[in-house]
Short mmCIF file of C-alpha atoms in Angstrom, two decimals:
data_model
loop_
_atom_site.label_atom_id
_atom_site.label_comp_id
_atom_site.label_asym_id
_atom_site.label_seq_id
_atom_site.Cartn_x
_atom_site.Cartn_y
_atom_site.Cartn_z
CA UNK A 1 49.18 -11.24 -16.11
CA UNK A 2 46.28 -11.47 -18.36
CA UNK A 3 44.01 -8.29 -18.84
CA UNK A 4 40.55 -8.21 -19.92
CA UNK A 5 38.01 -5.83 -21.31
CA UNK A 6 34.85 -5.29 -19.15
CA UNK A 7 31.84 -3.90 -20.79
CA UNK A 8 28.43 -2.99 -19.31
CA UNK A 9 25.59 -4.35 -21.51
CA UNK A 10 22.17 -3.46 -20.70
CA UNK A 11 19.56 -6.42 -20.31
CA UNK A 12 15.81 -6.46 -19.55
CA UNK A 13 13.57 -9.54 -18.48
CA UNK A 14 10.46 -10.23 -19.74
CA UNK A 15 7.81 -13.01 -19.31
CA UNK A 16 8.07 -15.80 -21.78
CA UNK A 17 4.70 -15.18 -24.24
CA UNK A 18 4.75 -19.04 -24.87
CA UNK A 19 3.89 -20.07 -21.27
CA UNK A 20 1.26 -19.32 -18.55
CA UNK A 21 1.83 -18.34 -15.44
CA UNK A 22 1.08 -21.90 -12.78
CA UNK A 23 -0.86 -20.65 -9.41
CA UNK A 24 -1.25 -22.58 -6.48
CA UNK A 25 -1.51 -22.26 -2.81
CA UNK A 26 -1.91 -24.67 0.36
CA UNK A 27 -3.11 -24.57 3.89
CA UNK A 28 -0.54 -23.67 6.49
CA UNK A 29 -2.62 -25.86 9.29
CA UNK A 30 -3.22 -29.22 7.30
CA UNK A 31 -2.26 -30.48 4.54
CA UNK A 32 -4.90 -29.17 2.07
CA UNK A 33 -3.74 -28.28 -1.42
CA UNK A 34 -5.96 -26.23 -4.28
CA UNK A 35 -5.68 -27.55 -7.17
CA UNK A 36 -3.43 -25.84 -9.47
CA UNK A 37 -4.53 -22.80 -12.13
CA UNK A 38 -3.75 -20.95 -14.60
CA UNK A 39 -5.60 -18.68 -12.81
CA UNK A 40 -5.20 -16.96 -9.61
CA UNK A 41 -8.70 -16.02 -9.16
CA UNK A 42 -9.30 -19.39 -9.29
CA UNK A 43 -7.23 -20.91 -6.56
CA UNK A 44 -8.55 -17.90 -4.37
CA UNK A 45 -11.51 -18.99 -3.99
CA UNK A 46 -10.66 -22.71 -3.93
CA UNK A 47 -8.49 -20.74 -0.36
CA UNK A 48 -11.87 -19.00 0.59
CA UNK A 49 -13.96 -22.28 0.21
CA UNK A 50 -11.39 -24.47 2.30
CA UNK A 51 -11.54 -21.03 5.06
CA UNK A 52 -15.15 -21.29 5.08
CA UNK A 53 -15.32 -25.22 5.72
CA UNK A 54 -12.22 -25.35 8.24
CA UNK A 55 -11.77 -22.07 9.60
CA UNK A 56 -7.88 -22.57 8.65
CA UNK A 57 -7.07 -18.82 7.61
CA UNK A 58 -3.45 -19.05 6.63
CA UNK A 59 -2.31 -19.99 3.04
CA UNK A 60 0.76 -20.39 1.10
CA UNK A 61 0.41 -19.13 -2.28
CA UNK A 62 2.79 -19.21 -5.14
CA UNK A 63 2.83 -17.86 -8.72
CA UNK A 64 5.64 -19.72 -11.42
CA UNK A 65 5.51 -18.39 -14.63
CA UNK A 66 8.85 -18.84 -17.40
CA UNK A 67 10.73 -15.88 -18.34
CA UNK A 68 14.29 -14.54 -20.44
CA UNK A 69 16.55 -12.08 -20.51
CA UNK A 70 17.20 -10.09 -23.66
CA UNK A 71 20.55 -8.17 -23.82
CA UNK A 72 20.52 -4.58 -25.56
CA UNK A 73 20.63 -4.56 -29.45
CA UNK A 74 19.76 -8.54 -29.53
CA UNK A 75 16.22 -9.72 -30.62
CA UNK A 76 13.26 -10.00 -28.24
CA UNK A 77 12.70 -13.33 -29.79
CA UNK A 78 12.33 -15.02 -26.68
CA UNK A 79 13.86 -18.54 -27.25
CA UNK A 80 12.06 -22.16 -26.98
CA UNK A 81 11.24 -23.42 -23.37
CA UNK A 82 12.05 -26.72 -22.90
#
């Protein structure tokens, strides 16, 4: 039987400082899109013009950003996106 060692090693995420954060939302009764931002305040009221024209009140919205995981006693160097 093989044994192994089992450590706990602390880690921490953190938002990648070399990207921005993508928002975008759509319509939940047609297919209406905003177009997407950088940001959010942005595609809000892109949602609030489409409410006001259509009366369609119901809206996906969706923030993607990049981020990494540093482990305890490693660098916070976060490394290249690709």
């Amino acid at each position: 039987m093989t044994r192994a060692i089992v450590r706990h090693v602390a880690h921490t995420i953190k938002p990648h400082p070399n990207t921005a954060v993508r928002y975008e939302a759509g319509c939940q009764r047609c297919a209406w899109t905003a177009v997407p931002s950088s940001e959010g305040a942005i595609v809000d009221e892109q949602c609030l013009v489409h409410a006001g024209r259509s009366n369609h009140r119901v809206f996906t919205r969706s923030a993607t950003g990049y981020a990494f995981v540093v482990r305890e006693g490693e660098s916070d160097a976060p490394p290249a996106v690709r």
